[in-house]
Coordinates of C-alpha atoms and ligand atoms in Angstrom, one line a residue:
X26 CA 20.4 -24.3 -15.1
X27 CA 17.6 -22.5 -16.9
X28 CA 17.3 -18.7 -16.8
X29 CA 14.6 -18.8 -14.1
X30 CA 16.7 -21.1 -11.8
X31 CA 19.6 -18.8 -12.3
X32 CA 17.6 -15.7 -11.3
X33 CA 16.2 -17.5 -8.2
X34 CA 19.8 -18.4 -7.2
X35 CA 20.9 -14.8 -7.6
X36 CA 18.0 -13.4 -5.7
X37 CA 18.7 -16.0 -2.9
X38 CA 22.3 -14.9 -2.8
X39 CA 21.5 -11.2 -2.5
X40 CA 18.8 -11.9 0.2
X41 CA 20.9 -14.3 2.2
X42 CA 20.1 -13.6 5.9
X43 CA 17.7 -10.8 4.8
X44 CA 14.3 -10.7 6.6
X45 CA 13.2 -7.2 5.8
X46 CA 14.0 -5.4 2.6
X47 CA 12.8 -2.2 1.0
X48 CA 12.7 -0.9 -2.5
X49 CA 12.6 2.9 -3.0
X50 CA 13.3 5.2 -5.9
X51 CA 16.1 7.7 -5.4
X52 CA 14.9 10.1 -8.1
X53 CA 11.5 11.6 -8.9
X54 CA 9.6 8.3 -9.3
X55 CA 8.9 6.1 -12.3
X56 CA 12.3 4.4 -12.2
X57 CA 10.9 0.9 -12.7
X58 CA 10.3 -0.1 -9.1
X59 CA 7.5 -2.4 -10.2
X60 CA 9.9 -4.8 -11.9
X61 CA 12.3 -4.9 -9.0
X62 CA 9.5 -5.4 -6.5
X63 CA 8.1 -8.1 -8.8
X64 CA 11.5 -9.8 -8.8
X65 CA 11.6 -10.0 -5.0
X66 CA 7.9 -10.8 -4.5
X67 CA 8.6 -14.5 -5.1
X68 CA 11.1 -14.3 -2.2
X69 CA 8.9 -12.4 0.2
X70 CA 6.1 -13.7 2.5
X71 CA 4.6 -10.2 3.0
X72 CA 4.6 -7.3 0.5
X73 CA 3.6 -4.0 2.1
X74 CA 3.1 -0.5 0.8
X75 CA 3.6 2.4 3.1
X76 CA 3.3 5.7 1.4
X77 CA 1.2 7.6 -1.1
X78 CA -2.1 6.6 -2.6
X79 CA -3.7 6.6 -6.0
X80 CA -1.1 9.1 -7.3
X81 CA 1.2 6.1 -7.8
X82 CA 0.7 3.7 -10.7
X83 CA 2.2 0.4 -11.5
X84 CA 1.5 -1.9 -14.4
X85 CA 0.6 -5.5 -13.6
X86 CA 0.4 -8.1 -16.3
X87 CA -2.5 -10.4 -15.9
X88 CA -2.6 -13.1 -18.5
X89 CA -2.0 -11.4 -21.8
X90 CA -3.3 -8.0 -20.7
X91 CA -1.6 -5.2 -18.9
X92 CA -3.5 -3.3 -16.1
X93 CA -2.5 -0.2 -14.2
X94 CA -3.1 -0.4 -10.5
X95 CA -2.7 2.6 -8.1
X96 CA -3.3 1.3 -4.6
X97 CA -3.0 -2.4 -4.4
X98 CA 0.6 -3.6 -3.9
X99 CA 2.5 -4.9 -6.8
X100 CA 2.7 -8.4 -5.3
X101 CA -1.0 -9.1 -5.6
X102 CA -0.5 -11.7 -8.3
X103 CA 1.4 -13.8 -5.8
X104 CA -1.7 -13.9 -3.6
X105 CA -2.4 -17.3 -5.0
X106 CA 0.8 -18.6 -3.5
X107 CA -0.3 -17.5 0.0
X108 CA 1.7 -14.2 0.1
X109 CA 0.2 -11.4 2.1
X110 CA -0.2 -8.0 0.4
X111 CA -0.7 -5.3 2.9
X112 CA -1.5 -1.6 2.6
X113 CA 0.1 0.2 5.4
X114 CA -0.8 3.0 7.8
X115 CA 1.2 5.7 5.8
X116 CA -1.0 5.4 2.7
X117 CA -3.8 7.7 1.6
X118 CA -6.6 5.5 0.3
X119 CA -9.4 6.6 -2.0
X120 CA -12.1 3.8 -1.4
X121 CA -13.7 4.4 -4.8
X122 CA -10.4 3.5 -6.6
X123 CA -9.7 0.7 -4.1
X124 CA -13.1 -0.9 -4.8
X125 CA -12.7 -0.5 -8.6
X126 CA -9.3 -2.3 -8.4
X127 CA -10.9 -5.1 -6.4
X128 CA -13.6 -5.4 -9.1
X129 CA -11.0 -5.6 -11.7
X130 CA -9.2 -8.4 -9.8
X131 CA -12.6 -10.2 -9.5
X132 CA -13.2 -9.8 -13.2
X133 CA -9.8 -11.2 -14.1
X134 CA -10.3 -14.0 -11.5
X135 CA -7.1 -13.0 -9.6
X136 CA -7.4 -13.9 -6.0
X137 CA -6.9 -11.4 -3.2
X138 CA -7.6 -13.7 -0.2
X139 CA -4.6 -12.4 1.7
X140 CA -4.9 -8.7 1.0
X141 CA -5.2 -6.5 4.1
X142 CA -5.5 -2.8 4.7
X143 CA -4.5 -0.8 7.7
X144 CA -7.4 0.6 9.7
X145 CA -5.3 3.6 10.5
X146 CA -4.4 4.5 6.9
X147 CA -5.7 7.9 5.8
X148 CA -9.1 8.0 4.0
X149 CA -9.4 10.2 1.0
X150 CA -12.8 12.0 0.9
X151 CA -14.6 13.7 -2.0
X152 CA -13.6 17.1 -0.4
X153 CA -9.9 16.2 -0.8
X154 CA -10.3 15.5 -4.5
X155 CA -12.3 18.6 -4.9
X156 CA -9.7 20.8 -3.1
X157 CA -6.8 19.2 -5.1
X158 CA -8.5 19.8 -8.4
X159 CA -9.6 23.3 -7.4
X160 CA -6.1 24.2 -6.2
X161 CA -4.5 23.0 -9.4
X162 CA -7.1 24.4 -11.9
X163 CA -8.4 27.8 -12.7
X164 CA -5.0 29.4 -13.4
X165 CA -4.0 29.0 -9.8
X166 CA -0.6 30.4 -9.0
X167 CA 0.5 27.9 -6.5
X168 CA 0.3 25.0 -8.9
X169 CA 2.4 21.9 -8.2
X170 CA 1.2 19.8 -11.2
X171 CA -0.3 17.1 -8.9
X172 CA -2.0 14.0 -10.1
X173 CA -5.4 15.4 -8.9
X174 CA -6.1 12.4 -6.7
X175 CA -6.7 14.3 -3.5
X176 CA -3.5 13.2 -2.0
X177 CA -2.3 16.6 -0.7
X178 CA -5.5 17.6 1.1
X179 CA -5.8 14.1 2.6
X180 CA -2.5 14.5 4.3
X181 CA -3.1 18.1 5.2
X182 CA -6.2 17.0 7.1
X183 CA -4.2 14.3 8.8
X184 CA -1.7 16.8 10.1
X185 CA -4.6 19.3 10.8
X186 CA -6.0 16.5 13.1
X187 CA -9.3 16.4 11.3
X188 CA -8.6 13.4 9.0
X189 CA -10.6 10.2 8.8
X190 CA -9.2 6.7 8.6
X191 CA -10.1 3.6 6.7
X192 CA -11.4 2.1 10.0
X193 CA -14.0 4.9 10.2
X194 CA -15.8 3.2 7.4
X195 CA -16.8 0.5 9.8
X196 CA -18.5 2.7 12.3
X197 CA -21.3 4.8 10.9
X198 CA -21.8 7.1 13.9
X199 CA -18.1 7.8 14.3
X200 CA -17.7 8.4 10.5
X201 CA -20.6 10.9 10.5
X202 CA -19.3 12.9 13.5
X203 CA -15.7 13.0 12.1
X204 CA -16.9 13.9 8.6
X205 CA -19.0 16.7 10.0
X206 CA -16.1 18.1 11.9
X207 CA -13.9 17.8 8.9
X208 CA -16.4 19.6 6.7
X209 CA -17.0 22.4 9.2
X210 CA -13.5 23.3 8.4
X211 CA -13.2 22.4 4.8
X212 CA -16.4 24.0 3.7
X213 CA -15.2 27.3 5.1
X214 CA -12.1 26.9 2.9
X215 CA -14.2 26.0 -0.2
X216 CA -16.4 29.1 0.2
X217 CA -13.3 31.0 -0.9
X218 CA -13.4 29.3 -4.3
X219 CA -15.5 30.1 -7.4
X220 CA -18.8 28.2 -6.9
X221 CA -19.3 27.7 -10.6
X222 CA -15.9 25.9 -10.8
X223 CA -16.7 23.8 -7.7
X224 CA -20.0 22.7 -9.2
X225 CA -18.4 21.8 -12.5
X226 CA -15.7 19.8 -10.7
X227 CA -18.3 18.0 -8.5
X228 CA -20.1 17.0 -11.7
X229 CA -17.0 15.6 -13.2
X230 CA -16.3 11.8 -13.6
X231 CA -13.6 12.0 -11.0
X232 CA -16.2 13.1 -8.4
X233 CA -18.9 10.5 -9.3
X234 CA -20.8 13.0 -11.5
X235 CA -22.6 15.1 -9.0
X236 CA -23.7 12.5 -6.3
X237 CA -22.0 14.5 -3.6
X238 CA -23.2 18.0 -4.8
X239 CA -25.4 20.1 -2.6
X240 CA -26.6 23.4 -4.0
X241 CA -26.7 25.0 -0.5
X242 CA -23.7 23.6 1.2
X243 CA -21.4 22.5 -1.7
X244 CA -21.1 19.0 -0.4
X245 CA -24.0 16.7 0.8
X246 CA -23.0 15.0 4.0
X247 CA -25.7 12.3 3.9
X248 CA -24.7 11.3 0.4
X249 CA -21.0 10.9 1.5
X250 CA -21.9 8.9 4.6
X251 CA -24.2 6.7 2.6
X252 CA -21.7 6.0 -0.2
X253 CA -18.7 5.6 2.0
X254 CA -20.1 3.6 4.9
X255 CA -23.0 1.7 3.3
X256 CA -21.2 0.9 0.1
X257 CA -17.4 1.2 0.5
X258 CA -17.4 0.2 4.1
X259 CA -19.4 -3.0 3.4
X260 CA -17.1 -3.9 0.4
X261 CA -13.8 -3.2 2.2
X262 CA -14.8 -4.2 5.7
X263 CA -13.4 -7.7 5.5
X264 CA -9.9 -6.5 4.5
X265 CA -9.4 -4.0 7.3
X266 CA -6.9 -5.0 10.0
X267 CA -4.4 -3.8 12.5
X268 CA -1.6 -3.9 10.0
X269 CA 0.9 -2.3 12.4
X270 CA 0.5 -5.2 14.8
X271 CA 0.6 -7.7 12.1
X272 CA 3.9 -6.4 10.6
X273 CA 5.6 -6.0 14.0
X274 CA 4.6 -9.4 15.0
X275 CA 6.2 -10.8 11.8
X276 CA 9.2 -8.5 11.6
X277 CA 12.4 -10.5 11.8
X278 CA 10.6 -13.7 11.4
X279 CA 8.8 -13.7 8.0
X280 CA 10.3 -12.1 4.9
X281 CA 8.9 -8.6 4.4
X282 CA 9.3 -6.6 1.3
X283 CA 8.4 -2.9 1.7
X284 CA 7.3 -1.4 -1.6
X285 CA 8.1 2.3 -2.1
X286 CA 5.9 4.7 -4.1
X287 CA 7.0 7.9 -5.8
X288 CA 10.6 8.8 -5.3
X289 CA 13.0 10.4 -2.8
X290 CA 13.1 13.8 -4.5
X291 CA 9.3 14.0 -4.1
X292 CA 9.4 13.4 -0.4
X293 CA 7.7 16.1 1.7
X294 CA 10.7 15.9 4.1
X295 CA 13.6 15.6 1.7
X296 CA 12.4 16.5 -1.8
X297 CA 12.4 19.6 -4.0
X298 CA 9.9 21.4 -1.7
X299 CA 7.3 22.7 -2.4
X300 CA 7.2 20.6 -5.6
X301 CA 6.8 17.4 -3.7
X302 CA 4.1 14.9 -2.8
X303 CA 2.7 15.2 0.7
X304 CA 4.0 11.9 2.1
X305 CA 7.5 11.0 3.1
X306 CA 8.4 8.6 0.3
X307 CA 12.0 8.4 1.4
X308 CA 13.3 5.1 2.8
X309 CA 12.5 6.1 6.4
X310 CA 9.1 7.4 5.4
X311 CA 8.4 4.1 3.7
X312 CA 9.4 2.1 6.7
X313 CA 7.3 4.2 9.1
X314 CA 4.4 3.9 6.7
X315 CA 4.7 0.1 6.8
X316 CA 4.8 0.2 10.6
X317 CA 8.6 -0.5 10.8
X318 CA 11.8 1.4 11.3
X319 CA 15.5 1.1 10.3
X320 CA 16.3 -1.3 13.1
X321 CA 14.4 -4.0 11.2
X322 CA 15.9 -3.3 7.9
X323 CA 18.4 -5.7 6.4
X324 CA 18.5 -4.6 2.7
X325 CA 17.3 -1.5 0.9
X326 CA 17.6 -1.2 -2.9
X327 CA 17.5 2.4 -4.1
X328 CA 16.4 2.5 -7.7
X329 CA 18.1 4.9 -10.2
X330 CA 17.5 5.1 -13.9
X331 CA 20.6 4.4 -15.8
X332 CA 21.7 7.2 -16.8
X333 CA 18.7 9.5 -17.2
X334 CA 16.0 10.9 -15.1
X335 CA 12.3 11.9 -15.4
X336 CA 10.0 14.1 -13.6
X337 CA 6.2 14.5 -13.9
X338 CA 4.6 17.7 -12.7
X339 CA 6.1 21.1 -12.0
X340 CA 9.2 22.1 -10.2
X341 CA 12.9 22.6 -11.0
X342 CA 14.8 19.9 -13.0
X343 CA 18.4 21.1 -13.7
X344 CA 19.3 18.6 -16.3
X345 CA 16.0 18.7 -18.2
X346 CA 16.6 18.2 -22.0
X347 CA 15.1 21.2 -23.6
X348 CA 14.7 23.2 -20.4
X349 CA 11.7 25.5 -20.2
X350 CA 10.5 24.4 -23.6
X351 CA 10.2 20.8 -22.4
X352 CA 8.7 21.9 -19.0
X353 CA 6.0 23.9 -20.8
X354 CA 5.3 21.2 -23.4
X355 CA 5.0 18.4 -20.8
X356 CA 3.1 20.7 -18.4
X357 CA 0.5 21.6 -21.0
X358 CA 1.6 25.2 -21.2
X359 CA 2.7 25.3 -24.8
X360 CA 0.4 26.6 -27.6
X361 CA -0.7 22.9 -28.1
X362 CA -2.2 22.8 -24.6
X363 CA -2.3 19.4 -22.9
X364 CA -0.3 16.8 -24.8
X365 CA -0.1 13.0 -24.6
X366 CA 1.8 10.3 -26.5
X367 CA -0.4 10.4 -29.6
X368 CA -0.3 14.2 -29.9
X369 CA 3.5 14.2 -29.5
X370 CA 3.9 11.6 -32.2
X371 CA 1.6 13.5 -34.6
X372 CA 3.4 16.8 -34.1
X373 CA 7.0 15.4 -33.9
X374 CA 7.0 12.1 -35.9
X375 CA 10.8 12.1 -36.5
X376 CA 12.9 12.8 -33.5
X377 CA 16.2 11.1 -32.7
X378 CA 17.9 10.2 -29.4
X379 CA 21.0 11.9 -30.9
X380 CA 19.1 15.0 -32.0
X381 CA 21.2 18.2 -31.7
X382 CA 18.1 20.0 -30.5
X383 CA 17.8 18.9 -26.8
X384 CA 14.0 19.3 -26.7
X385 CA 13.7 16.9 -29.5
X386 CA 16.3 14.6 -28.1
X387 CA 14.4 14.5 -24.8
X388 CA 11.3 13.6 -26.6
X389 CA 13.0 10.8 -28.4
X390 CA 14.3 9.4 -25.1
X391 CA 10.8 9.7 -23.7
X392 CA 9.5 7.7 -26.5
X393 CA 12.3 5.1 -26.2
X394 CA 11.7 4.7 -22.5
X395 CA 7.9 4.9 -22.8
X396 CA 8.0 7.8 -20.3
X397 CA 4.3 8.8 -20.0
X398 CA 2.6 9.0 -16.6
X399 CA 0.9 5.7 -15.6
X400 CA -1.7 7.7 -13.6
X401 CA -2.2 10.8 -15.7
X402 CA -0.9 9.9 -19.1
X403 CA 1.2 13.1 -19.0
X404 CA 4.6 13.1 -20.9
X405 CA 7.4 12.8 -18.3
X406 CA 10.1 15.5 -18.5
X407 CA 13.4 13.9 -19.4
X408 CA 17.0 14.8 -18.5
X409 CA 20.4 13.4 -17.8
X410 CA 21.4 11.7 -14.6
X411 CA 22.0 14.3 -11.9
X412 CA 24.7 13.2 -9.4
X413 CA 24.4 16.3 -7.1
X414 CA 20.7 15.3 -6.5
X415 CA 21.6 11.6 -6.2
X416 CA 24.3 12.5 -3.5
X417 CA 21.7 14.4 -1.6
X418 CA 19.2 11.5 -1.8
X419 CA 22.0 9.1 -0.6
X420 CA 22.3 10.9 2.7
X421 CA 19.0 9.3 3.6
X422 CA 19.3 6.0 1.8
X423 CA 21.7 3.0 1.9
X424 CA 24.3 2.6 -0.8
X425 CA 22.8 -0.5 -2.4
X426 CA 21.3 0.4 -5.7
X427 CA 19.6 -1.0 -8.7
X428 CA 20.2 0.7 -12.1
X429 CA 17.2 0.3 -14.4
X430 CA 16.1 1.0 -18.0
X431 CA 19.7 0.9 -19.4
X432 CA 18.3 -0.4 -22.7
X433 CA 16.6 3.0 -23.3
X434 CA 20.1 4.5 -24.1
X435 CA 21.1 1.7 -26.4
X436 CA 21.3 4.0 -29.5
X437 CA 22.6 7.1 -27.9
X438 CA 26.0 8.4 -29.2
X439 CA 26.9 10.6 -26.3
X440 CA 25.7 10.2 -22.7
X441 CA 26.1 13.1 -20.3
X442 CA 26.3 12.9 -16.6
X443 CA 25.8 16.0 -14.4
X444 CA 28.5 16.0 -11.7
X445 CA 28.1 19.5 -10.4
X446 CA 26.0 22.7 -10.7
X447 CA 26.9 26.2 -11.6
X448 CA 24.7 28.4 -9.4
X449 CA 23.3 31.2 -11.5
X450 CA 20.8 32.9 -9.0
X451 CA 21.4 36.0 -7.0
X452 CA 23.2 35.7 -3.6
X453 CA 21.3 33.4 -1.4
X454 CA 21.9 33.0 2.3
X455 CA 21.8 29.4 3.3
X456 CA 22.1 29.2 7.0
X457 CA 25.6 30.5 7.8
X458 CA 26.7 30.3 4.2
X459 CA 26.1 32.4 1.2
X460 CA 25.7 30.8 -2.2
X461 CA 26.9 33.2 -4.9
X462 CA 26.4 33.3 -8.6
X463 CA 29.1 31.2 -10.2
X464 CA 29.6 28.9 -7.2
X465 CA 29.9 25.2 -8.1
X466 CA 27.8 22.9 -6.0
X467 CA 28.6 19.2 -5.9
X468 CA 25.7 18.1 -3.8
X469 CA 22.2 19.5 -4.4
X470 CA 20.3 21.7 -2.0
X471 CA 16.9 20.3 -3.0
X472 CA 14.9 23.4 -2.1
X473 CA 13.2 24.9 -5.2
X474 CA 14.6 28.4 -4.5
X475 CA 18.1 27.1 -5.1
X476 CA 17.6 24.2 -7.5
X477 CA 15.8 26.4 -10.0
X478 CA 19.0 28.4 -10.6
X479 CA 21.4 25.5 -10.9
X480 CA 22.9 24.9 -14.3
X481 CA 24.3 21.4 -14.9
X482 CA 28.0 20.8 -15.5
X483 CA 28.5 17.6 -17.4
X484 CA 31.0 14.9 -18.1
X485 CA 30.4 13.2 -21.5
X486 CA 30.8 9.6 -22.3
X487 CA 30.6 7.7 -25.5
X488 CA 27.4 5.5 -25.6
X489 CA 27.7 1.7 -26.2
X490 CA 25.4 1.9 -29.2
X491 CA 24.2 -1.7 -29.3
X492 CA 21.7 -4.1 -27.9
X493 CA 22.1 -5.4 -24.3
X494 CA 19.9 -8.4 -25.1
X495 CA 21.2 -11.7 -23.9
X496 CA 23.8 -10.2 -21.5
X497 CA 23.7 -12.1 -18.3
X498 CA 26.6 -10.8 -16.2
X499 CA 28.3 -7.6 -15.5
X500 CA 31.5 -8.4 -17.4
X501 CA 29.4 -9.1 -20.5
X502 CA 28.1 -5.6 -20.6
X503 CA 29.7 -3.2 -23.1
X504 CA 32.9 -1.5 -21.9
X505 CA 31.4 1.9 -22.4
X506 CA 28.5 1.1 -20.2
X507 CA 30.7 -0.3 -17.4
X508 CA 32.8 2.8 -17.6
X509 CA 29.8 5.0 -16.8
X510 CA 28.7 2.7 -14.0
X511 CA 32.2 2.9 -12.5
X512 CA 32.2 6.7 -12.8
X513 CA 28.8 6.9 -11.0
X514 CA 30.1 4.5 -8.4
X515 CA 33.2 6.6 -7.8
X516 CA 31.4 9.8 -7.6
X517 CA 28.6 8.7 -5.2
X518 CA 29.8 5.5 -3.5
X519 CA 26.7 3.6 -4.6
X520 CA 27.0 -0.2 -4.7
X521 CA 25.2 -1.3 -7.9
X522 CA 23.6 -4.7 -7.0
X523 CA 21.2 -5.0 -10.0
X524 CA 21.4 -3.7 -13.5
X525 CA 18.1 -4.0 -15.4
X526 CA 18.4 -4.1 -19.2
X527 CA 14.8 -4.5 -20.1
X528 CA 11.3 -5.0 -18.8
X529 CA 11.4 -8.8 -18.6
X530 CA 12.6 -10.6 -15.4
X531 CA 15.3 -12.3 -17.5
X532 CA 16.7 -9.0 -18.5
X533 CA 18.3 -8.5 -15.1
X534 CA 22.0 -8.6 -14.2
X535 CA 23.1 -9.2 -10.6
X536 CA 26.4 -7.4 -10.0
Ligands
LIG653 P1 0.5 14.6 -5.8 O1 1.2 13.4 -5.1 O2 -0.7 14.1 -6.6 O3 0.1 15.6 -4.7 O4 1.5 15.3 -6.8 C1 2.6 16.0 -6.3 C2 3.8 15.9 -7.2 O5 4.3 14.5 -7.1 C3 3.5 16.1 -8.7 O6 4.6 16.7 -9.3 C4 3.2 14.7 -9.2 O7 3.4 14.7 -10.6 C5 4.3 13.9 -8.5 N1 3.9 12.5 -8.3 C6 3.0 12.0 -7.5 N2 3.0 10.7 -7.6 C7 3.9 10.3 -8.5 C8 4.4 9.1 -9.0 O8 3.9 8.0 -8.7 N3 5.4 9.2 -9.9 C9 5.9 10.3 -10.3 N4 5.5 11.5 -9.9 C10 4.5 11.5 -8.9

């Protein structure tokens, strides 16, 4: 049997009797969900996204070229096979980005005949992008390090009961009334910001170079109505559907693959609050955003990078290699200002994954794993696998897991796994308990007030120091690697189902 036939057989075995499955990340995102979703897209009839918006980014290979998509589900290149790609109610959709992704598909002659978008998905407006950029810029103290895509303010308006939906693009009168109501509120908020900064932002590329600017009222309502309804509404109108009804009708009958975005530790409900994204990107949040719930779920794969982690944006990261130095460097707060891959390479041409200096070691792992933000190009902060955080994520996930990107550690001499924290903050009342300096925590309390004072306690393992190329089954993996998998399994009870040893489909081991 050729390698593809072998893969299909393994996928069929894992999905036997499965009708609904979900793929979510159990860390801070960027764990290689795209590859796992891609593996199962051939199996699925329907691929549905349920959370987040253009803050996400996944690479799709079209022909010989690679493209980064933010909104359209990863299964779009299976459209030609009749698969339905759906964008669910839980998403926040910026129609400008959506339209530009459709144009790219047109240009590449990739069909999207079966792409549908939920009418009740949240609509990102220019005011949301403006607020996001204004909150994050100008030396603001409450910075989160967002992707600047307007995601936070979109969901804030949803919960504030003044949000607009994708379906509003279809009804000009309704759109205009709801927009006016929304801006009655948001313009009052915007008047508290520096008008010069707002004008500058409104003339930026991200906000269509001034088309929404109004010198009296900050935002020009007519310009927004015209662009959104007359242009985007017309372009997207044919794709808008009652996706909730469609999914429920097919649940348990067709094969549904729910595609997660971001990662559990970024969930507004369960993540390292307030350094989180505003949607619930946990397993339950994904299902709700797709119009489903756990009663329909047959299989959920939680993605975990083997055996490191990354984080983009601000917030505590106990195992970060290089600690504050790395945080400042990646967050653009070092003397170098904003950095990207090219700048890093120029400043630090020779770094090693075994460097004694942890900042440099983290940079080398970042390079080995190509850990630069798909949406923002920011360098991702890198650290060792953190089991206390994983245990806390597993409270809300199933035990089935996929370990990804193992090949990134091929050359590392010593691999560290954090199994506990040494709390170094001042006494902290946590409900009826008190956490004291020197206490050891074996499961994370993800709140930033606690996590920021947690020092990692590690177990060290020798690396396997060799290539994983050509390995097709678990027993063929190096002993050192299997020992670490067994350790993680014993500590957390996860059931590794897949081990990914490279970007290609063939570099996948089913355990
Ligand atoms: P927002 O989602 O743009 O509001 O950003 C909130 C936080 O989530 C920031 O730390 C972002 O870097 C992070 N974030 C948002 N989307 C992603 C993603 O797809 N991968 C990794 N981090 C993300």
